[in-house]
PDB file of C-alpha atoms in Angstrom:
ATOM      1  CA  MET A 335      27.321 -60.192 121.032  1.00  0.00           C
ATOM      2  CA  ILE A 336      26.849 -62.890 123.668  1.00  0.00           C
ATOM      3  CA  ASP A 337      23.667 -61.227 124.962  1.00  0.00           C
ATOM      4  CA  LEU A 338      22.241 -61.049 121.441  1.00  0.00           C
ATOM      5  CA  PHE A 339      23.098 -64.713 120.900  1.00  0.00           C
ATOM      6  CA  CYS A 340      21.449 -65.714 124.195  1.00  0.00           C
ATOM      7  CA  ASP A 341      18.342 -63.664 123.437  1.00  0.00           C
ATOM      8  CA  THR A 342      18.110 -65.373 120.057  1.00  0.00           C
ATOM      9  CA  ILE A 343      18.060 -68.898 121.430  1.00  0.00           C
ATOM     10  CA  LEU A 344      16.301 -67.963 124.708  1.00  0.00           C
ATOM     11  CA  PRO A 345      14.000 -65.010 123.968  1.00  0.00           C
ATOM     12  CA  GLY A 346      12.068 -65.398 127.199  1.00  0.00           C
ATOM     13  CA  ASP A 347       8.311 -65.112 127.652  1.00  0.00           C
ATOM     14  CA  PRO A 348       6.851 -62.224 129.652  1.00  0.00           C
ATOM     15  CA  ASP A 349       3.444 -63.958 129.905  1.00  0.00           C
ATOM     16  CA  LEU A 350       5.073 -66.918 131.678  1.00  0.00           C
ATOM     17  CA  GLY A 351       7.478 -64.750 133.660  1.00  0.00           C
ATOM     18  CA  MET A 352      10.509 -66.212 131.882  1.00  0.00           C
ATOM     19  CA  PRO A 353      13.355 -63.700 131.473  1.00  0.00           C
ATOM     20  CA  PRO A 354      15.366 -63.443 128.236  1.00  0.00           C
ATOM     21  CA  GLY A 355      18.730 -65.175 127.944  1.00  0.00           C
ATOM     22  CA  SER A 356      20.629 -61.905 128.299  1.00  0.00           C
ATOM     23  CA  SER A 357      19.364 -61.547 131.861  1.00  0.00           C
ATOM     24  CA  VAL A 358      21.755 -64.233 133.125  1.00  0.00           C
ATOM     25  CA  ASP A 359      25.537 -64.067 133.416  1.00  0.00           C
ATOM     26  CA  VAL A 360      26.637 -66.212 130.485  1.00  0.00           C
ATOM     27  CA  SER A 361      29.855 -64.203 130.121  1.00  0.00           C
ATOM     28  CA  GLY A 362      30.810 -65.156 133.662  1.00  0.00           C
ATOM     29  CA  LEU A 363      30.283 -68.847 132.911  1.00  0.00           C
ATOM     30  CA  VAL A 364      32.304 -68.547 129.694  1.00  0.00           C
ATOM     31  CA  THR A 365      35.163 -66.981 131.661  1.00  0.00           C
ATOM     32  CA  GLN A 366      34.850 -69.524 134.481  1.00  0.00           C
ATOM     33  CA  ARG A 367      35.057 -72.415 132.005  1.00  0.00           C
ATOM     34  CA  GLN A 368      37.957 -70.714 130.190  1.00  0.00           C
ATOM     35  CA  ALA A 369      36.001 -70.711 126.941  1.00  0.00           C
ATOM     36  CA  ASN A 370      36.705 -67.125 125.832  1.00  0.00           C
ATOM     37  CA  GLN A 371      38.666 -68.241 122.772  1.00  0.00           C
ATOM     38  CA  GLN A 372      35.884 -70.651 121.771  1.00  0.00           C
ATOM     39  CA  ALA A 373      33.313 -67.885 122.206  1.00  0.00           C
ATOM     40  CA  ASN A 374      35.317 -65.520 120.015  1.00  0.00           C
ATOM     41  CA  GLU A 375      35.704 -68.197 117.325  1.00  0.00           C
ATOM     42  CA  PHE A 376      31.990 -68.959 117.436  1.00  0.00           C
ATOM     43  CA  PHE A 377      30.950 -65.318 117.185  1.00  0.00           C
ATOM     44  CA  SER A 378      33.361 -64.829 114.276  1.00  0.00           C
ATOM     45  CA  LEU A 379      31.786 -67.845 112.601  1.00  0.00           C
ATOM     46  CA  ILE A 380      28.183 -66.671 112.978  1.00  0.00           C
ATOM     47  CA  ASP A 381      29.133 -63.148 111.909  1.00  0.00           C
ATOM     48  CA  ALA A 382      30.799 -64.547 108.774  1.00  0.00           C
ATOM     49  CA  LEU A 383      27.753 -66.717 108.076  1.00  0.00           C
ATOM     50  CA  ALA A 384      25.466 -63.701 108.518  1.00  0.00           C
ATOM     51  CA  LEU A 385      27.488 -61.706 105.997  1.00  0.00           C
ATOM     52  CA  GLU A 386      27.594 -64.640 103.577  1.00  0.00           C
ATOM     53  CA  LYS A 387      23.906 -65.541 103.835  1.00  0.00           C
ATOM     54  CA  PHE A 388      22.203 -62.193 104.490  1.00  0.00           C
ATOM     55  CA  GLY A 389      24.781 -59.554 103.585  1.00  0.00           C
ATOM     56  CA  ALA A 390      24.718 -57.974 107.047  1.00  0.00           C
ATOM     57  CA  ALA A 391      26.384 -58.377 110.424  1.00  0.00           C
ATOM     58  CA  PHE A 392      24.810 -60.784 112.914  1.00  0.00           C
ATOM     59  CA  LYS A 393      23.792 -57.905 115.183  1.00  0.00           C
ATOM     60  CA  ASP A 394      21.868 -56.239 112.345  1.00  0.00           C
ATOM     61  CA  LEU A 395      19.701 -59.254 111.517  1.00  0.00           C
ATOM     62  CA  ASP A 396      16.156 -59.909 112.690  1.00  0.00           C
ATOM     63  CA  PRO A 397      15.585 -62.770 115.159  1.00  0.00           C
ATOM     64  CA  GLU A 398      14.631 -65.329 112.485  1.00  0.00           C
ATOM     65  CA  GLN A 399      17.753 -64.561 110.454  1.00  0.00           C
ATOM     66  CA  ARG A 400      19.937 -64.761 113.560  1.00  0.00           C
ATOM     67  CA  LEU A 401      18.447 -68.143 114.396  1.00  0.00           C
ATOM     68  CA  ALA A 402      19.119 -69.288 110.822  1.00  0.00           C
ATOM     69  CA  CYS A 403      22.771 -68.275 111.228  1.00  0.00           C
ATOM     70  CA  ILE A 404      23.041 -70.248 114.457  1.00  0.00           C
ATOM     71  CA  GLU A 405      21.566 -73.292 112.696  1.00  0.00           C
ATOM     72  CA  LEU A 406      24.082 -72.851 109.865  1.00  0.00           C
ATOM     73  CA  SER A 407      26.909 -72.611 112.391  1.00  0.00           C
ATOM     74  CA  LYS A 408      25.947 -76.050 113.705  1.00  0.00           C
ATOM     75  CA  ARG A 409      26.392 -77.456 110.209  1.00  0.00           C
ATOM     76  CA  LYS A 410      29.770 -75.736 109.775  1.00  0.00           C
ATOM     77  CA  ASN A 411      31.247 -76.583 113.176  1.00  0.00           C
ATOM     78  CA  LEU A 412      28.912 -78.585 115.400  1.00  0.00           C
ATOM     79  CA  ARG A 413      31.352 -78.966 118.282  1.00  0.00           C
ATOM     80  CA  LEU A 414      32.074 -75.237 118.485  1.00  0.00           C
ATOM     81  CA  ALA A 415      28.414 -74.232 118.164  1.00  0.00           C
ATOM     82  CA  MET A 416      27.198 -76.739 120.725  1.00  0.00           C
ATOM     83  CA  SER A 417      29.856 -75.744 123.249  1.00  0.00           C
ATOM     84  CA  LEU A 418      28.468 -72.185 123.328  1.00  0.00           C
ATOM     85  CA  ILE A 419      24.836 -73.255 123.167  1.00  0.00           C
ATOM     86  CA  VAL A 420      25.343 -75.620 126.109  1.00  0.00           C
ATOM     87  CA  LEU A 421      27.089 -72.925 128.162  1.00  0.00           C
ATOM     88  CA  CYS A 422      24.218 -70.541 127.480  1.00  0.00           C
ATOM     89  CA  LEU A 423      21.627 -73.155 128.454  1.00  0.00           C
ATOM     90  CA  GLN A 424      23.543 -74.102 131.612  1.00  0.00           C
ATOM     91  CA  ALA A 425      23.787 -70.491 132.722  1.00  0.00           C
ATOM     92  CA  TYR A 426      20.111 -69.883 131.971  1.00  0.00           C
ATOM     93  CA  TYR A 427      18.609 -72.982 133.554  1.00  0.00           C
ATOM     94  CA  THR A 428      20.683 -72.730 136.724  1.00  0.00           C
ATOM     95  CA  ASP A 429      19.858 -69.069 137.328  1.00  0.00           C
ATOM     96  CA  PRO A 430      17.659 -68.638 140.430  1.00  0.00           C
ATOM     97  CA  ALA A 431      15.256 -66.234 138.656  1.00  0.00           C
ATOM     98  CA  VAL A 432      14.659 -68.758 135.884  1.00  0.00           C
ATOM     99  CA  LEU A 433      14.299 -71.687 138.287  1.00  0.00           C
ATOM    100  CA  THR A 434      11.670 -69.888 140.341  1.00  0.00           C
ATOM    101  CA  ALA A 435       9.746 -68.964 137.164  1.00  0.00           C
ATOM    102  CA  LEU A 436       9.629 -72.585 136.012  1.00  0.00           C
ATOM    103  CA  PRO A 437       6.573 -74.516 137.194  1.00  0.00           C
ATOM    104  CA  ALA A 438       8.770 -77.459 138.258  1.00  0.00           C
ATOM    105  CA  GLY A 439      10.446 -75.416 140.961  1.00  0.00           C
ATOM    106  CA  ALA A 440      14.052 -75.372 142.034  1.00  0.00           C
ATOM    107  CA  VAL A 441      14.002 -78.558 144.092  1.00  0.00           C
ATOM    108  CA  PRO A 442      15.094 -82.026 142.975  1.00  0.00           C
ATOM    109  CA  PRO A 443      12.276 -84.335 141.858  1.00  0.00           C
ATOM    110  CA  PHE A 444      12.786 -86.792 144.708  1.00  0.00           C
ATOM    111  CA  PRO A 445      12.983 -87.927 147.475  1.00  0.00           C
ATOM    112  CA  THR A 446      11.291 -84.896 149.045  1.00  0.00           C
ATOM    113  CA  GLY A 447      10.784 -82.578 146.084  1.00  0.00           C
ATOM    114  CA  ASN A 448       8.353 -82.763 143.186  1.00  0.00           C
ATOM    115  CA  PRO A 449       6.099 -85.836 143.126  1.00  0.00           C
ATOM    116  CA  MET A 450       7.138 -88.640 140.798  1.00  0.00           C
ATOM    117  CA  HIS A 451       4.423 -90.843 139.361  1.00  0.00           C
ATOM    118  CA  ASP A 452       4.938 -94.599 139.336  1.00  0.00           C
ATOM    119  CA  ASP A 453       5.783 -96.146 135.979  1.00  0.00           C
ATOM    120  CA  ASP A 454       4.060 -99.181 134.529  1.00  0.00           C
ATOM    121  CA  TRP A 455       7.001-101.559 134.101  1.00  0.00           C
ATOM    122  CA  THR A 456       4.715-104.300 132.775  1.00  0.00           C
ATOM    123  CA  LEU A 457       4.915-102.506 129.435  1.00  0.00           C
ATOM    124  CA  LEU A 458       8.416-103.951 129.070  1.00  0.00           C
ATOM    125  CA  ALA A 459       7.367-107.551 129.761  1.00  0.00           C
ATOM    126  CA  PRO A 460       6.882-108.511 126.069  1.00  0.00           C
ATOM    127  CA  VAL A 461      10.339-107.184 125.243  1.00  0.00           C
ATOM    128  CA  PHE A 462      11.937-109.116 128.101  1.00  0.00           C
ATOM    129  CA  GLU A 463      10.042-112.311 127.283  1.00  0.00           C
ATOM    130  CA  ARG A 464      11.071-112.113 123.620  1.00  0.00           C
ATOM    131  CA  GLY A 465      14.624-112.944 124.641  1.00  0.00           C
ATOM    132  CA  GLU A 466      17.802-112.135 122.776  1.00  0.00           C
ATOM    133  CA  ILE A 467      17.387-110.876 119.218  1.00  0.00           C
ATOM    134  CA  TYR A 468      21.007-110.465 118.218  1.00  0.00           C
ATOM    135  CA  ARG A 469      23.330-112.966 116.683  1.00  0.00           C
ATOM    136  CA  THR A 470      26.728-113.947 118.018  1.00  0.00           C
ATOM    137  CA  VAL A 471      29.597-112.745 115.854  1.00  0.00           C
ATOM    138  CA  SER A 472      32.566-115.013 115.578  1.00  0.00           C
ATOM    139  CA  SER A 473      36.015-113.497 115.916  1.00  0.00           C
TER     140      SER A 473
END
């Protein structure tokens, strides 16, 4: 179920060389973070939502329906849904195969990695010169 979930939110793109979400070890990260109970609760939730909304198990739905169930799960229990989504994203975007496929590379942006362009801080001058725009609240 975890691979199906990961493939739903991270389907990958063969043209860009991006692997699907199931290609990384999300289960290992879930175990490492001791989130097995949360994962089981989340998968029970999305399976129940799939049955309620579409009359079928989560695994039997097409990708759009699965994504709809994940969106519904965020409305039902945002904290639970986001905990699993974040774990999946962390596992995916720290995987060496994914990092090498990304055009940004696997190195930090600075001091010796990817070039960082200078910002134009003068854009903030009018905001700074405006001064304070809040009022003092008496206690």
